[in-house]
Short mmCIF file of C-alpha atoms in Angstrom, two decimals:
data_model
loop_
_atom_site.label_atom_id
_atom_site.label_comp_id
_atom_site.label_asym_id
_atom_site.label_seq_id
_atom_site.Cartn_x
_atom_site.Cartn_y
_atom_site.Cartn_z
CA MET A 13 16.48 -50.15 -20.14
CA SER A 14 13.65 -47.66 -20.34
CA LEU A 15 12.11 -49.20 -17.24
CA ARG A 16 15.40 -48.62 -15.40
CA LYS A 17 15.47 -45.00 -16.49
CA LEU A 18 11.95 -44.52 -15.23
CA ARG A 19 12.91 -46.05 -11.88
CA ILE A 20 15.86 -43.68 -11.53
CA PHE A 21 13.69 -40.71 -12.45
CA LEU A 22 11.08 -41.67 -9.88
CA TRP A 23 13.67 -42.11 -7.11
CA VAL A 24 15.18 -38.72 -7.93
CA SER A 25 11.71 -37.17 -7.75
CA VAL A 26 11.05 -38.79 -4.41
CA ALA A 27 14.37 -37.52 -3.08
CA PHE A 28 13.63 -34.01 -4.31
CA VAL A 29 10.19 -33.88 -2.73
CA ALA A 30 11.53 -35.32 0.51
CA GLY A 31 14.35 -32.79 0.60
CA LEU A 32 11.98 -29.90 -0.05
CA SER A 33 9.60 -31.06 2.67
CA LEU A 34 12.47 -31.36 5.12
CA ALA A 35 13.70 -27.88 4.22
CA LEU A 36 10.19 -26.49 4.79
CA VAL A 37 10.00 -28.13 8.19
CA ILE A 38 13.41 -27.15 9.51
CA SER A 39 14.19 -23.84 7.84
CA ASP A 40 12.25 -20.63 8.62
CA ASP A 41 14.03 -18.97 5.78
CA VAL A 42 12.90 -21.45 3.15
CA ARG A 43 9.40 -21.47 4.60
CA GLU A 44 9.19 -17.73 4.44
CA ARG A 45 10.39 -17.62 0.87
CA ILE A 46 8.16 -20.39 -0.40
CA LEU A 47 5.03 -19.99 1.68
CA HIS A 48 5.17 -16.27 2.57
CA THR A 49 4.28 -17.03 6.16
CA GLY A 50 6.29 -14.20 7.60
CA GLY A 51 8.50 -16.40 9.76
CA GLY A 52 5.79 -17.19 12.27
CA GLU A 53 6.05 -13.88 14.12
CA GLY A 54 2.31 -13.46 14.27
CA VAL A 55 2.37 -10.60 11.77
CA ALA A 56 0.12 -10.94 8.76
CA ALA A 57 2.11 -11.44 5.58
CA ILE A 58 1.11 -8.18 3.99
CA GLY A 59 3.77 -6.21 2.22
CA GLY A 60 7.04 -7.27 0.74
CA PRO A 61 9.36 -6.37 -2.08
CA PHE A 62 8.29 -4.08 -4.91
CA GLU A 63 9.92 -2.27 -7.75
CA LEU A 64 8.11 0.80 -9.03
CA VAL A 65 8.70 4.21 -10.58
CA ASP A 66 8.21 7.36 -8.53
CA HIS A 67 6.53 10.57 -9.70
CA ARG A 68 9.92 11.90 -10.82
CA GLY A 69 10.30 8.92 -13.12
CA GLU A 70 12.97 7.21 -11.03
CA THR A 71 13.01 3.54 -10.11
CA VAL A 72 12.27 2.87 -6.46
CA THR A 73 12.10 -0.38 -4.51
CA HIS A 74 10.89 -1.42 -1.07
CA GLU A 75 14.47 -1.02 0.12
CA ASP A 76 14.25 2.73 -0.43
CA PHE A 77 11.47 2.76 2.15
CA LEU A 78 13.27 0.77 4.84
CA GLY A 79 14.64 2.50 7.92
CA GLN A 80 11.57 4.68 8.44
CA PRO A 81 7.94 3.75 9.03
CA ALA A 82 5.78 4.47 6.02
CA VAL A 83 2.16 5.20 5.17
CA TYR A 84 0.80 3.91 1.85
CA PHE A 85 -2.45 4.67 0.11
CA PHE A 86 -3.59 2.89 -3.05
CA GLY A 87 -5.81 4.80 -5.48
CA PHE A 88 -5.97 6.35 -8.94
CA THR A 89 -6.18 9.85 -10.32
CA HIS A 90 -9.49 9.32 -12.18
CA CYS A 91 -11.19 8.55 -8.88
CA PRO A 92 -13.36 11.55 -7.95
CA ASP A 93 -14.50 10.68 -4.46
CA ILE A 94 -12.55 8.36 -2.17
CA CYS A 95 -9.04 9.07 -3.44
CA PRO A 96 -8.98 12.86 -3.09
CA THR A 97 -10.89 12.47 0.18
CA THR A 98 -8.21 10.21 1.62
CA LEU A 99 -5.32 12.26 0.23
CA PHE A 100 -6.81 15.46 1.69
CA GLU A 101 -7.21 13.61 4.98
CA ILE A 102 -3.60 12.42 4.94
CA THR A 103 -2.59 16.00 4.15
CA SER A 104 -4.51 17.30 7.16
CA TRP A 105 -3.07 14.58 9.42
CA ILE A 106 0.44 15.55 8.37
CA GLN A 107 -0.32 19.20 9.13
CA GLU A 108 -1.96 18.33 12.44
CA LEU A 109 0.89 16.12 13.66
CA GLY A 110 3.67 18.40 12.45
CA GLU A 111 7.07 17.38 13.81
CA GLU A 112 5.64 14.21 15.34
CA VAL A 113 5.55 12.58 11.92
CA ASP A 114 8.79 13.98 10.56
CA ASP A 115 10.17 10.45 10.51
CA LEU A 116 7.26 8.96 8.62
CA ARG A 117 7.17 8.56 4.86
CA PHE A 118 4.02 8.84 2.79
CA ALA A 119 3.28 7.23 -0.56
CA PHE A 120 0.39 7.24 -2.99
CA VAL A 121 0.48 4.11 -5.17
CA THR A 122 -1.66 4.18 -8.30
CA VAL A 123 -3.69 1.08 -9.12
CA ASP A 124 -4.23 2.43 -12.63
CA PRO A 125 -0.73 2.60 -14.13
CA GLU A 126 -2.09 2.66 -17.70
CA ARG A 127 -3.53 6.14 -17.19
CA ASP A 128 -1.33 7.29 -14.32
CA GLY A 129 2.20 7.73 -15.59
CA PRO A 130 4.81 9.58 -13.50
CA GLU A 131 3.88 13.03 -14.92
CA VAL A 132 0.15 12.54 -14.31
CA VAL A 133 0.83 11.38 -10.75
CA ALA A 134 3.25 14.26 -10.13
CA GLN A 135 0.69 16.80 -11.31
CA TYR A 136 -2.07 15.16 -9.30
CA LEU A 137 -0.08 15.21 -6.09
CA GLN A 138 0.47 18.96 -6.27
CA ALA A 139 -2.95 19.34 -4.65
CA PHE A 140 -1.80 17.51 -1.52
CA ASP A 141 1.02 17.60 1.04
CA GLU A 142 4.35 17.72 -0.74
CA ARG A 143 5.68 14.89 1.38
CA ILE A 144 3.42 12.38 -0.34
CA VAL A 145 5.49 10.50 -2.91
CA GLY A 146 3.74 9.13 -6.00
CA LEU A 147 4.41 5.56 -7.11
CA THR A 148 3.53 3.98 -10.44
CA GLY A 149 5.16 1.51 -12.82
CA THR A 150 4.32 -1.02 -15.48
CA PRO A 151 0.99 -2.80 -15.03
CA GLU A 152 2.99 -5.94 -14.13
CA GLN A 153 5.01 -4.12 -11.46
CA VAL A 154 1.91 -2.60 -9.91
CA SER A 155 -0.07 -5.82 -9.90
CA ALA A 156 2.86 -7.69 -8.38
CA MET A 157 2.91 -5.22 -5.52
CA ALA A 158 -0.87 -5.31 -5.14
CA GLU A 159 -0.74 -9.09 -4.88
CA ASN A 160 2.01 -9.13 -2.24
CA TRP A 161 0.31 -6.38 -0.30
CA ARG A 162 -3.13 -8.02 -0.48
CA VAL A 163 -4.53 -4.98 -2.26
CA TYR A 164 -7.72 -5.67 -4.17
CA VAL A 165 -7.68 -4.12 -7.65
CA ARG A 166 -10.33 -4.64 -10.32
CA LYS A 167 -10.90 -2.61 -13.45
CA VAL A 168 -14.61 -2.05 -14.15
CA PRO A 169 -15.90 -0.53 -17.41
CA LEU A 170 -18.34 2.36 -17.06
CA GLU A 171 -21.19 1.50 -19.38
CA ASP A 172 -22.15 4.94 -20.58
CA GLY A 173 -18.58 6.16 -20.58
CA ASP A 174 -17.34 7.06 -24.02
CA GLY A 175 -14.22 5.44 -25.38
CA GLY A 176 -13.61 2.59 -22.97
CA ASP A 177 -13.93 4.65 -19.81
CA TYR A 178 -13.48 2.65 -16.63
CA THR A 179 -13.26 2.87 -12.90
CA VAL A 180 -11.07 0.78 -10.63
CA ASP A 181 -12.43 -0.97 -7.55
CA HIS A 182 -9.71 -1.06 -4.97
CA THR A 183 -8.84 -1.49 -1.31
CA ALA A 184 -9.76 1.71 0.51
CA SER A 185 -7.62 1.46 3.67
CA VAL A 186 -4.41 3.31 4.34
CA TYR A 187 -1.55 0.87 5.05
CA LEU A 188 0.90 1.48 7.89
CA MET A 189 4.27 -0.30 7.58
CA ASP A 190 7.06 -0.30 10.15
CA SER A 191 10.67 0.68 9.47
CA ASP A 192 11.52 -2.93 8.56
CA GLY A 193 8.81 -2.86 5.90
CA ARG A 194 6.50 -5.10 7.91
CA PHE A 195 2.77 -4.64 8.20
CA PHE A 196 1.90 -2.46 11.23
CA GLY A 197 -1.80 -1.79 10.72
CA THR A 198 -4.35 0.10 8.65
CA ILE A 199 -6.50 3.20 8.87
CA ALA A 200 -9.90 2.40 7.43
CA PHE A 201 -11.75 4.77 5.14
CA GLY A 202 -13.91 7.05 7.25
CA GLU A 203 -12.10 6.27 10.50
CA ALA A 204 -12.41 9.13 13.00
CA ASP A 205 -9.58 11.65 12.85
CA ASP A 206 -8.65 11.03 16.49
CA ASN A 207 -8.13 7.32 15.81
CA ALA A 208 -6.12 8.01 12.70
CA LEU A 209 -3.89 10.50 14.50
CA ALA A 210 -3.34 8.08 17.39
CA LYS A 211 -2.34 5.32 14.97
CA LEU A 212 0.09 7.58 13.16
CA ARG A 213 1.65 8.67 16.46
CA ARG A 214 2.07 5.05 17.47
CA LEU A 215 3.59 4.21 14.10
CA ALA A 216 6.05 7.11 14.46
CA GLN A 217 7.03 6.02 17.98
CA GLU A 218 7.01 2.24 17.75
CA GLY A 219 7.17 1.44 14.06
CA MET B 23 -80.60 57.82 -24.81
CA ALA B 24 -78.23 56.85 -27.42
CA ARG B 25 -75.53 57.63 -24.92
CA ALA B 26 -77.05 55.32 -22.36
CA CYS B 27 -77.33 52.59 -24.91
CA CYS B 28 -73.75 52.98 -26.08
CA GLY B 29 -72.51 53.49 -22.57
CA SER B 30 -74.06 50.24 -21.36
CA GLY B 31 -72.49 48.39 -24.30
CA ALA B 32 -69.08 49.70 -23.36
CA ARG B 33 -69.71 48.76 -19.72
CA ASP B 34 -70.54 45.18 -20.76
CA TRP B 35 -67.34 44.96 -22.70
CA PHE B 36 -65.41 46.41 -19.84
CA ALA B 37 -66.99 44.00 -17.36
CA ALA B 38 -66.22 41.02 -19.57
CA LEU B 39 -62.65 42.13 -20.03
CA THR B 40 -62.13 42.77 -16.33
CA GLY B 41 -63.72 39.46 -15.46
CA SER B 42 -61.47 37.54 -17.82
CA LEU B 43 -58.43 39.39 -16.60
CA MET B 44 -59.31 38.65 -13.02
CA ALA B 45 -59.93 35.00 -13.80
CA LEU B 46 -56.56 34.85 -15.53
CA LEU B 47 -54.90 36.56 -12.60
CA ILE B 48 -56.48 34.20 -10.10
CA ALA B 49 -55.59 31.17 -12.16
CA GLY B 50 -52.07 32.46 -12.54
CA THR B 51 -51.73 33.03 -8.83
CA PHE B 52 -52.94 29.52 -8.08
CA ALA B 53 -50.55 28.10 -10.61
CA ALA B 54 -47.70 30.07 -9.09
CA VAL B 55 -48.62 28.93 -5.59
CA ALA B 56 -48.87 25.33 -6.71
CA ASP B 57 -45.51 25.62 -8.44
CA SER B 58 -43.75 27.12 -5.49
CA ALA B 59 -45.29 24.52 -3.21
CA SER B 60 -43.71 21.62 -5.07
CA GLU B 61 -40.49 23.58 -5.42
CA GLU B 62 -40.36 24.39 -1.73
CA ALA B 63 -40.89 20.73 -0.85
CA ILE B 64 -37.24 20.09 -1.69
CA ALA B 65 -34.66 21.93 0.39
CA ILE B 66 -31.07 21.89 -0.78
CA GLU B 67 -28.39 22.32 1.88
CA GLU B 68 -24.69 21.75 2.42
CA ALA B 69 -23.72 22.15 -1.22
CA TRP B 70 -19.99 21.82 -1.72
CA ALA B 71 -17.42 20.40 -4.09
CA ARG B 72 -13.86 19.29 -3.88
CA PRO B 73 -11.01 21.29 -5.37
CA MET B 74 -9.54 19.35 -8.29
CA PRO B 75 -5.86 18.61 -8.58
CA THR B 76 -4.25 20.44 -11.50
CA GLY B 77 -4.72 18.63 -14.76
CA ARG B 78 -7.65 16.60 -13.50
CA GLU B 79 -10.74 17.11 -15.58
CA LEU B 80 -13.00 15.39 -13.07
CA GLY B 81 -14.21 15.71 -9.53
CA ALA B 82 -17.10 15.33 -7.16
CA GLY B 83 -19.74 17.54 -5.57
CA TYR B 84 -22.08 16.92 -2.66
CA VAL B 85 -25.49 18.25 -1.58
CA THR B 86 -28.02 17.42 1.11
CA LEU B 87 -31.61 17.18 -0.12
CA ARG B 88 -34.63 17.27 2.19
CA ASN B 89 -38.11 16.44 1.02
CA ALA B 90 -40.72 18.23 3.15
CA GLY B 91 -43.49 17.33 0.71
CA ASP B 92 -46.07 14.57 0.83
CA ILE B 93 -44.87 12.72 -2.21
CA ALA B 94 -41.59 11.11 -3.13
CA ASP B 95 -39.35 13.02 -5.48
CA ARG B 96 -36.35 11.95 -7.47
CA LEU B 97 -33.17 13.73 -8.42
CA VAL B 98 -32.81 12.66 -12.03
CA ALA B 99 -30.02 14.81 -13.41
CA ALA B 100 -27.50 17.51 -12.63
CA SER B 101 -25.51 19.85 -14.80
CA THR B 102 -23.13 22.77 -14.59
CA PRO B 103 -21.64 25.05 -17.21
CA ARG B 104 -18.25 24.05 -15.80
CA ALA B 105 -18.44 20.38 -16.81
CA GLU B 106 -19.12 18.68 -20.11
CA ARG B 107 -20.85 15.82 -18.36
CA THR B 108 -22.36 15.42 -14.91
CA GLU B 109 -23.41 12.06 -13.49
CA LEU B 110 -25.00 10.82 -10.30
CA HIS B 111 -22.80 8.21 -8.66
CA GLU B 112 -22.55 6.12 -5.59
CA THR B 113 -19.37 4.98 -3.94
CA THR B 114 -19.51 2.09 -1.53
CA VAL B 115 -16.83 0.76 0.75
CA ILE B 116 -17.69 -2.82 1.60
CA ASP B 117 -15.16 -5.18 3.17
CA ASP B 118 -12.60 -2.42 2.67
CA VAL B 119 -13.10 -2.36 -1.08
CA MET B 120 -14.07 0.92 -2.73
CA ARG B 121 -16.49 0.63 -5.61
CA MET B 122 -18.04 3.42 -7.65
CA ARG B 123 -21.09 3.00 -9.87
CA PRO B 124 -23.29 5.40 -11.83
CA LEU B 125 -26.90 5.66 -10.58
CA ASP B 126 -28.79 5.59 -13.86
CA GLY B 127 -32.21 5.70 -12.23
CA GLY B 128 -31.48 8.84 -10.23
CA ILE B 129 -31.79 9.22 -6.48
CA GLU B 130 -35.14 8.99 -4.73
CA ILE B 131 -36.00 11.22 -1.78
CA GLU B 132 -38.88 9.85 0.25
CA PRO B 133 -41.54 12.23 1.58
CA GLY B 134 -40.20 13.57 4.86
CA GLY B 135 -36.84 11.96 4.12
CA SER B 136 -33.45 13.28 3.18
CA ILE B 137 -30.45 12.38 1.10
CA GLU B 138 -27.08 13.35 2.43
CA MET B 139 -24.38 13.10 -0.19
CA ALA B 140 -20.90 12.63 1.25
CA PRO B 141 -17.47 11.22 0.40
CA GLY B 142 -17.71 7.45 0.42
CA GLY B 143 -21.38 7.57 -0.53
CA LEU B 144 -23.58 9.40 -2.98
CA HIS B 145 -22.00 12.13 -5.05
CA ILE B 146 -22.34 14.16 -8.21
CA MET B 147 -19.46 13.45 -10.55
CA PHE B 148 -18.18 16.11 -12.92
CA LEU B 149 -16.42 15.00 -16.10
CA GLY B 150 -14.75 17.05 -18.78
CA VAL B 151 -13.97 20.04 -16.59
CA ALA B 152 -11.80 22.43 -18.59
CA GLU B 153 -10.89 24.62 -15.62
CA PRO B 154 -10.39 22.54 -12.46
CA PHE B 155 -12.38 23.82 -9.46
CA SER B 156 -10.14 25.55 -6.96
CA ALA B 157 -10.71 26.18 -3.25
CA GLY B 158 -12.88 29.21 -2.56
CA GLU B 159 -14.65 29.13 -5.92
CA ARG B 160 -18.42 29.00 -6.20
CA ILE B 161 -19.83 26.63 -8.81
CA GLU B 162 -23.33 26.93 -10.19
CA LEU B 163 -25.13 23.59 -10.26
CA ARG B 164 -28.52 22.85 -11.79
CA LEU B 165 -30.46 19.96 -10.30
CA GLU B 166 -33.40 18.40 -12.06
CA PHE B 167 -36.11 16.77 -9.99
CA GLU B 168 -39.02 14.67 -11.22
CA GLN B 169 -41.53 16.67 -9.16
CA ALA B 170 -39.84 19.88 -8.08
CA GLY B 171 -38.48 20.61 -11.52
CA GLU B 172 -35.24 22.45 -12.03
CA ARG B 173 -33.36 24.06 -9.15
CA THR B 174 -30.09 25.90 -9.05
CA VAL B 175 -27.62 25.86 -6.18
CA VAL B 176 -24.12 27.12 -5.62
CA LEU B 177 -21.41 24.67 -4.60
CA GLU B 178 -18.68 26.01 -2.36
CA VAL B 179 -15.31 24.56 -3.28
CA ARG B 180 -13.35 23.38 -0.26
CA ALA B 181 -10.88 20.62 0.58
CA ARG B 182 -12.83 19.03 3.41
CA PRO B 183 -16.50 19.02 4.33
CA ASN B 184 -17.86 21.08 7.20
CA GLY B 185 -18.17 19.35 10.54
CA ASP B 186 -16.99 15.94 11.60
CA SER B 187 -19.69 13.58 10.48
CA HIS B 188 -18.75 13.65 6.88
CA HIS B 189 -18.61 10.00 5.98
CA GLY B 190 -21.29 7.81 4.54
CA ASN B 191 -24.79 8.94 3.74
CA THR B 192 -28.18 8.41 5.23
CA HIS B 193 -30.62 7.64 2.52
CA GLY B 194 -33.00 5.65 4.64
CA ASP B 195 -30.94 2.49 4.21
CA ALA B 196 -32.19 2.56 0.68
CA ASP B 197 -31.91 -0.30 -1.67
CA HIS B 198 -29.19 0.41 -4.12
CA GLY B 199 -28.45 -3.28 -4.31
CA HIS B 200 -24.90 -3.39 -3.01
CA ALA B 201 -23.07 -6.50 -4.05
CA HIS B 202 -22.25 -7.91 -0.64
CA GLY B 203 -19.78 -10.69 -0.14
CA GLU B 204 -18.23 -10.52 -3.56
CA GLU B 205 -14.99 -12.40 -3.94
CA GLY B 206 -11.86 -10.47 -3.40
CA ASP B 207 -8.35 -10.82 -2.12
CA HIS B 208 -7.85 -7.85 0.11
CA ALA B 209 -6.68 -6.80 3.50
CA HIS B 210 -8.87 -5.76 6.41
#
């Protein structure tokens, strides 16, 4: 009796695995959902769904960013060097390109949601172009996005910092996403202004 | 006679006093010259800091240090009345990952060499800033060197550095022991 049950269970398992394999082979949709391969279009699988909170405290998802190409930068407000540098650069690119980037959207995503709540992010962004939207959320929401977007995030304690002070190692590039939310390219930290401007123009025209 | 006697005694005293004074003066002059020589060995240029977003009590400043002297010097500390704490830091961007670490041992400037602090490289970090720096302000900064002693400079507060070559720093490919090839799941 118990042997018969085991046999049935094993056959059901075999059928399940076989069905799943078949689905993976024949269906792009299933493949994309399970393996995140991006449907074999030759575009790296960077990006994807997210649910976060903007600097006004309202819930936003990736769907709110569809329909227009978008520029994302990941950083944190306790970062003295790279983050303000990049945000000032983005600000100057926006000013330089003027109407050319009217259709682009710009977002600053914090990788330090514990310290960067919506109010902190809102206050921080006052120093930069007003078109840059701030995104934060629960630590789980932010790390889910970081994972999908292949953004490296690592909290590192500062030894002589008082009271558990820490810094956050993180990906330095600016992400360019097309109007379908697909990965379009990056602007590396320290890339020459001319290159950055050319990439943003291309994103505005083709993304 | 008595006059001559007394007069000569006074002259001796006077000579001794003058001699000592002159010796003191000469010694003092030499000391001053020596002092200014080691001070002049370090030139401080391009001193600027970033405006801080409202509500931020931290930020970064940058200077270029040139050592015209014959011996190595080391920037060991910095301070400003505007910040509770000031630290020397280095940011690195390796494989597209930004890392920031304090430089506890200070920053060495080789004889004839220079240190160019810049975003994405060496910087002076200000913590506990009650009044955030705003563009156009001038911030007094004291730098402490092992050899040149204490120097004061003024940081100009501006959003972006002067000129175009503002990334990275040339510190003679120094050996700050960057952790190359660390694991990490990140985009390129």
